[in-house]
Coordinates of C-alpha atoms in Angstrom, one line a residue:
Y1 CA -21.4 -58.9 76.1
P2 CA -19.7 -61.7 78.1
I3 CA -17.4 -64.3 76.4
S4 CA -15.6 -67.2 78.0
Q5 CA -11.8 -67.7 77.6
S6 CA -12.4 -70.9 75.7
E7 CA -14.8 -69.1 73.3
L8 CA -12.3 -66.2 72.9
K9 CA -9.5 -68.7 72.2
S10 CA -11.5 -70.5 69.6
S11 CA -12.5 -67.2 67.9
L12 CA -8.9 -66.0 67.8
Q13 CA -7.9 -69.3 66.2
E14 CA -10.5 -68.8 63.6
V15 CA -9.2 -65.3 62.9
E16 CA -5.7 -66.7 62.6
A17 CA -6.9 -69.2 60.0
L18 CA -8.5 -66.4 58.1
L19 CA -5.3 -64.4 58.1
K20 CA -3.3 -67.4 56.9
G21 CA -5.8 -67.9 54.1
G22 CA -5.6 -64.3 53.0
A23 CA -9.1 -63.4 54.1
W24 CA -8.0 -60.1 55.7
L25 CA -11.3 -58.3 55.5
E26 CA -13.3 -61.1 57.1
A27 CA -10.6 -61.3 59.8
K28 CA -10.9 -57.6 60.4
T29 CA -14.6 -57.9 60.9
R30 CA -14.1 -60.7 63.4
Y31 CA -11.6 -58.6 65.4
Q32 CA -14.1 -55.7 65.4
T33 CA -16.8 -57.9 66.7
L34 CA -14.5 -59.4 69.5
I35 CA -13.7 -55.8 70.7
Q36 CA -17.4 -55.4 71.6
Y37 CA -17.3 -58.2 74.2
D38 CA -16.5 -57.8 77.9
L39 CA -12.8 -58.6 77.7
S40 CA -9.9 -58.3 80.2
Q41 CA -7.7 -55.2 79.7
E42 CA -4.9 -57.4 78.5
D43 CA -7.1 -59.3 76.0
R44 CA -8.6 -56.0 74.7
H45 CA -5.2 -54.4 74.3
S46 CA -3.9 -57.4 72.4
I47 CA -6.8 -57.5 70.0
Q48 CA -6.7 -53.8 69.4
K49 CA -3.0 -54.0 68.6
A50 CA -3.6 -56.9 66.2
L51 CA -6.5 -55.0 64.6
E52 CA -4.3 -51.9 64.1
A53 CA -1.6 -54.0 62.5
L54 CA -4.1 -55.6 60.2
N55 CA -5.6 -52.3 59.2
M56 CA -2.2 -51.1 58.1
K57 CA -1.5 -54.3 56.2
I58 CA -4.8 -53.8 54.4
L59 CA -4.2 -50.1 53.9
F60 CA -0.9 -50.6 52.0
S61 CA -1.8 -53.7 50.1
P62 CA -2.5 -53.0 46.4
L63 CA -5.0 -56.0 46.4
V64 CA -7.4 -54.7 49.1
A65 CA -9.6 -51.6 49.1
P66 CA -12.3 -52.1 51.7
D67 CA -15.3 -49.8 51.9
S68 CA -14.5 -49.0 55.5
F69 CA -11.4 -47.0 54.4
L70 CA -13.2 -45.0 51.8
Y71 CA -16.2 -42.7 51.9
T72 CA -18.6 -41.8 49.1
V73 CA -19.9 -38.2 49.4
Q74 CA -23.6 -38.2 49.8
P75 CA -26.3 -35.5 49.1
G76 CA -26.0 -32.5 51.5
D77 CA -22.5 -33.5 52.7
S78 CA -19.9 -30.9 53.5
L79 CA -16.2 -31.6 54.2
S80 CA -16.5 -30.1 57.7
F81 CA -19.5 -32.4 58.5
I82 CA -17.6 -35.5 57.2
A83 CA -14.4 -34.5 59.2
R84 CA -16.4 -34.0 62.4
D85 CA -17.9 -37.5 62.2
Y86 CA -14.6 -39.1 61.6
G87 CA -12.9 -37.0 64.3
V88 CA -10.1 -35.6 62.0
S89 CA -9.4 -32.1 60.7
V90 CA -10.8 -30.8 57.4
E91 CA -7.2 -30.1 56.3
S92 CA -6.2 -33.8 56.8
I93 CA -8.9 -35.0 54.5
M94 CA -8.0 -32.3 51.9
W95 CA -4.3 -33.4 52.0
A96 CA -5.2 -37.0 51.8
N97 CA -7.2 -36.4 48.6
G98 CA -5.3 -33.6 47.0
L99 CA -8.2 -31.1 47.3
R100 CA -7.6 -27.4 46.7
D101 CA -10.2 -26.2 49.1
S102 CA -13.0 -27.4 51.3
N103 CA -15.6 -26.7 48.7
S104 CA -14.1 -29.1 46.2
V105 CA -16.1 -32.2 47.1
R106 CA -19.2 -33.3 45.1
E107 CA -21.8 -35.9 45.5
G108 CA -20.4 -39.3 44.4
N109 CA -16.8 -38.4 45.1
V110 CA -14.9 -41.1 46.9
L111 CA -12.7 -39.7 49.7
K112 CA -9.8 -41.3 51.6
I113 CA -10.2 -40.7 55.3
P114 CA -6.9 -40.5 57.3
P115 CA -6.7 -42.4 60.6
V116 CA -5.9 -39.3 62.6
S117 CA -5.4 -35.6 61.9
G118 CA -2.0 -35.5 60.3
V119 CA -0.2 -36.8 57.2
I120 CA 1.5 -39.9 55.7
H121 CA 5.2 -39.8 54.9
T122 CA 7.2 -42.2 52.7
V123 CA 10.7 -42.7 54.2
K124 CA 13.5 -41.6 51.9
K125 CA 17.2 -41.9 52.0
G126 CA 18.7 -39.7 54.8
D127 CA 15.3 -39.4 56.6
T128 CA 15.3 -39.6 60.4
I129 CA 12.5 -39.3 62.9
S130 CA 13.8 -35.9 63.9
T131 CA 13.9 -34.5 60.3
I132 CA 10.4 -35.9 59.6
A133 CA 9.0 -34.4 62.8
K134 CA 10.6 -31.1 61.9
K135 CA 9.3 -31.2 58.3
Y136 CA 5.7 -31.6 59.5
A137 CA 5.9 -29.6 62.8
A138 CA 5.1 -32.8 64.7
D139 CA 6.4 -34.7 67.8
S140 CA 9.1 -37.3 67.3
A141 CA 7.8 -39.4 70.2
D142 CA 4.3 -39.4 68.7
I143 CA 5.6 -40.7 65.4
I144 CA 7.5 -43.5 67.1
A145 CA 4.6 -44.5 69.3
Y146 CA 1.9 -44.4 66.6
N147 CA 4.0 -46.5 64.2
D148 CA 5.2 -48.9 66.8
L149 CA 8.9 -48.2 65.8
P150 CA 11.9 -49.2 67.9
K151 CA 12.9 -46.7 70.5
D152 CA 16.0 -45.7 68.5
G153 CA 13.7 -44.7 65.7
K154 CA 15.4 -46.7 63.0
L155 CA 13.7 -46.4 59.7
Q156 CA 13.6 -48.4 56.4
I157 CA 13.5 -46.7 53.1
N158 CA 10.1 -46.7 51.4
D159 CA 8.3 -47.4 54.7
E160 CA 5.0 -45.5 55.2
L161 CA 4.8 -43.5 58.5
I162 CA 1.7 -41.9 60.0
V163 CA 2.6 -38.5 61.3
P164 CA 0.0 -37.6 63.9
D165 CA -1.0 -33.9 63.9
G166 CA 1.5 -33.3 61.1
K167 CA 0.9 -30.4 58.7
I168 CA 1.8 -30.0 55.0
T169 CA 1.2 -27.3 52.4
R170 CA 2.0 -28.9 49.1
K171 CA 2.3 -32.6 49.0
T172 CA -0.6 -35.0 49.3
A173 CA -0.8 -37.6 52.1
T174 CA -2.6 -40.9 52.0
G175 CA -3.7 -43.3 54.7
R176 CA -6.5 -44.6 56.8
T177 CA -7.4 -46.9 59.6
T178 CA -10.6 -47.9 61.3
P179 CA -12.4 -44.7 62.4
N180 CA -13.5 -44.0 66.0
F181 CA -16.8 -42.2 66.5
A182 CA -16.7 -42.1 70.3
H183 CA -16.3 -38.3 70.2
L184 CA -19.8 -37.8 68.8
P185 CA -22.7 -36.6 71.1
N186 CA -25.0 -39.2 72.6
L187 CA -28.6 -38.3 71.9
D188 CA -30.4 -40.8 74.1
G189 CA -34.1 -41.1 73.1
Y190 CA -33.9 -39.1 69.9
F191 CA -33.4 -42.0 67.6
A192 CA -35.5 -45.2 67.5
H193 CA -34.3 -48.6 66.4
P194 CA -34.8 -48.7 62.5
T195 CA -36.2 -52.3 62.7
K196 CA -38.0 -51.8 66.0
G197 CA -35.5 -54.3 67.6
L198 CA -36.0 -57.1 65.1
G199 CA -32.9 -58.9 63.9
R200 CA -29.4 -59.3 65.2
I201 CA -26.3 -57.1 64.8
T202 CA -23.8 -58.8 62.5
Q203 CA -21.2 -56.1 62.2
W204 CA -20.4 -53.3 64.7
I205 CA -19.2 -49.8 63.8
H206 CA -17.8 -49.6 60.3
G207 CA -18.0 -47.3 57.3
R208 CA -19.3 -43.9 58.4
N209 CA -20.6 -44.7 61.9
G210 CA -22.7 -47.6 60.6
I211 CA -24.0 -50.8 62.1
D212 CA -25.4 -53.9 60.3
V213 CA -28.6 -55.6 61.4
A214 CA -29.6 -58.8 59.8
N215 CA -33.1 -60.3 59.4
S216 CA -35.3 -61.9 56.8
Y217 CA -35.7 -60.4 53.3
G218 CA -38.5 -57.8 53.3
T219 CA -38.3 -56.9 57.0
P220 CA -39.9 -53.4 57.4
I221 CA -37.4 -50.5 57.9
Y222 CA -38.6 -47.5 59.9
A223 CA -37.5 -43.8 60.1
S224 CA -35.4 -43.5 63.2
A225 CA -36.5 -39.9 63.8
D226 CA -38.7 -37.2 62.3
G227 CA -37.2 -35.7 59.3
V228 CA -37.1 -35.0 55.5
I229 CA -35.9 -37.5 52.9
V230 CA -32.9 -36.0 51.1
R231 CA -32.3 -39.1 48.9
A232 CA -34.4 -42.1 48.0
T233 CA -32.7 -44.3 45.5
G234 CA -34.7 -47.3 44.2
N235 CA -32.1 -48.7 41.9
G236 CA -28.4 -49.0 41.1
W237 CA -25.1 -49.8 42.9
N238 CA -24.7 -46.4 44.5
G239 CA -21.2 -46.9 45.8
G240 CA -22.1 -50.2 47.3
Y241 CA -25.1 -49.0 49.3
G242 CA -27.5 -50.4 46.7
L243 CA -31.1 -49.2 47.3
F244 CA -31.0 -46.6 50.1
V245 CA -32.7 -43.8 51.9
K246 CA -31.0 -40.8 53.5
M247 CA -32.8 -38.5 56.0
S248 CA -32.0 -35.1 57.4
H249 CA -33.2 -34.3 60.9
S250 CA -34.1 -31.0 62.6
N251 CA -31.1 -31.2 65.0
G252 CA -28.6 -31.2 62.2
T253 CA -28.0 -35.0 62.1
D254 CA -28.6 -37.4 59.2
T255 CA -29.5 -41.1 59.1
L256 CA -28.9 -43.5 56.2
Y257 CA -30.6 -46.9 55.5
A258 CA -28.8 -49.1 52.9
H259 CA -29.1 -52.4 51.1
L260 CA -32.9 -52.2 50.9
S261 CA -35.0 -54.4 48.7
K262 CA -37.7 -51.7 48.3
V263 CA -37.9 -47.9 48.9
L264 CA -41.3 -46.6 50.0
V265 CA -40.6 -42.8 50.2
D266 CA -39.5 -40.1 47.8
S267 CA -36.9 -37.3 48.0
G268 CA -38.3 -34.2 49.7
Q269 CA -41.0 -36.1 51.6
S270 CA -41.5 -35.4 55.3
V271 CA -41.7 -38.5 57.4
Q272 CA -42.4 -39.2 61.1
K273 CA -40.4 -41.3 63.5
G274 CA -41.5 -44.9 63.2
Q275 CA -42.9 -44.5 59.7
Q276 CA -42.0 -47.3 57.3
I277 CA -39.6 -46.1 54.7
G278 CA -38.5 -49.3 53.0
N279 CA -37.9 -53.0 53.3
M280 CA -34.7 -54.9 54.2
G281 CA -32.8 -56.5 51.4
S282 CA -29.4 -57.3 50.0
S283 CA -28.8 -54.8 47.2
G284 CA -25.4 -53.2 46.5
R285 CA -22.3 -54.7 48.1
S286 CA -24.0 -57.2 50.4
T287 CA -23.7 -60.9 51.2
G288 CA -27.1 -61.4 52.8
S289 CA -30.3 -59.7 53.8
H290 CA -29.5 -56.9 56.3
L291 CA -29.8 -53.2 57.0
H292 CA -26.7 -51.0 57.0
F293 CA -27.7 -48.1 59.3
E294 CA -25.6 -45.0 59.6
V295 CA -25.9 -41.9 61.9
H296 CA -24.1 -38.8 60.9
G297 CA -23.4 -36.1 63.6
A298 CA -24.2 -38.3 66.7
K299 CA -23.5 -41.7 68.2
N300 CA -25.2 -44.6 66.6
P301 CA -28.1 -45.5 68.9
L302 CA -27.6 -49.2 68.3
I303 CA -24.4 -49.1 70.4
K304 CA -25.4 -50.1 73.9

């Protein structure tokens, strides 16, 4: 999508105003939207760095806990499937959540997803980049680069450092940043648009490989592919999803349709691609009529 320099400058000024006003989550959404435009390499790099810095600010603030940094375990989920979608190791999610084994998760559990495979380390007196790298069998240069530290590796006590590809055996690590689902397979033609193209995208990739499409209340929502309904919830908050439908498909992928106003299918029901399964709404954590559409195990087809 093209954007002029004047439009980009105006958008960045709006983001700056949001940051000054403490509206960090809205500023984060604006940054994520800007990344999708046709930007120069310099502008893209600048916005990505600003977004990474904001993610870390949000991450370590006791006042902010955005949904995009947490994941609620859904019916049929396994830790390995979740880890594959987020592009991190199973062990990293286990360490981040203090899990004893990969079978410890249950439907409804809220998991913290680490930004990369690795651990989080709190700097203590006497720590150096070298000792931290040795402790977690990691690379000193990677720690310095990922955390944007000075080249001499000078540390401040109580700072939180991400240790890419670090490994631990006893202590729990915590930390997250915006996930990247670019590693997932592209299944061109398998999935159809869940609103048949009606509406506009209001938020790009967030949550677990989800995209938001806004349109009028009651807009029909259709199954993106043939499959079986594994969950059809017609009431409740449901971790912020509100009324939602989750489908399992024969190729091992899942799709999820959230914030519905009405659910038209039942759990265990087989449905065909293009069959109506619900109506758009604003249930759960929502600020307006839209569909939150997730694809698990493959790239989201709404990304063009």
